[in-house]
C-alpha angles and dihedrals in degrees: 000000000000120000123197120215125189140146092219121113111237128228127202123234089251092053093048094048091049092048092051091047092051091049090053094043089240103117134090118173117205137182122207109246094192140017114280134178133260088276102036136061123190124209112156093179100058107017094041093055098042117119095207130044122258092223113139094018124119123245116207117188109226098179140015130047093319097050111153096020119122125205134177117241112234103174140021127203106188092180091067100022090241126151119195116206146149115306119280119208091250134025112269116252137205109276096029111134129216141186114222118200141161097069113209089351090288100092129074139280119237091252090056090054091049093048093051092048092049093047090056092046090056093045093049089075127122094018091058119044136168118228108241131186119195126192094212097188133237117345121228113203091200093065095031089202131122116187108224118228114249090243091069122080097166136018129208103171138030120193136178127205122221127214091271092057094252116144120224125195117229114217120243120245141174137229094270098047095040095189113111134014121333129190117234102191095170089065100027092244144123119220124203107202142172122017089332090076097060103076097042091053109123093005134106116270125204126198123206120195149105135298137195125249108254119235116254122250103162135047094247095046109119132222125204096193106111109266090214087074103026097052098053090039091056091043090051092051092051094043090053090053090045094061090091090052099045117355093175091056101041102029096074091049097060098077094044093049093045091054091051091049092050092044094054100036092097088064092069097046105109117208107233127214114242117264098028117158133196115249096187125070092213 
């Protein structure tokens, strides 16, 4: 089983989306102050004091029975603090929390935030990598193969453990030398070949390497890529796309966001051990 180790502080998808929305000035967070219905949410503190209507914005439930559901707001009654929207699965209740985005119809839907964040997560590889250690099981010298856990994208060290619990490093090799461990990225495997395979035979082998950050599909999913880079990078991507919606609003943000992205890019650059090899063809 593969185990990830990193000193980075993680952020959830919800935290990242909210941080990007705040940076773009496209987020209002509200809390229901009274019970509503499936099509109404009441917040007399925020909705009642708003100068502009919430019509056309998107309401994403972040807690309560409807957590994760997104509905479009169709009417605003500031006198009662009531928002009317598409039907949630369950009636809204006092204490439920929501993220409201897409200000004046020129902001972004929650799914657009999620897409931008995931695009940057994918593009962060190979600059950013997570240290992963995989106890790959017992090695069989007859087959020479070790199937690499899906969490690993690259390997820099292969070790075997003897009956006394002592770990021994296996030297790296290449296809021409064929005496040591060789990466087989086309098949997602490591091969131990030549005389180097004799001592590990029948013993536990451990792989040390690097993995990619997975994309985020749920609110509680966590990301280890430093938020100091990821948040402005996602905001920059959305602001660039938003130029056609509101150039006066997003245009001035581009330079500021780009400088923040450039400033914090060194935070995601993972120092690699020498001799690492890819174990995935893509």
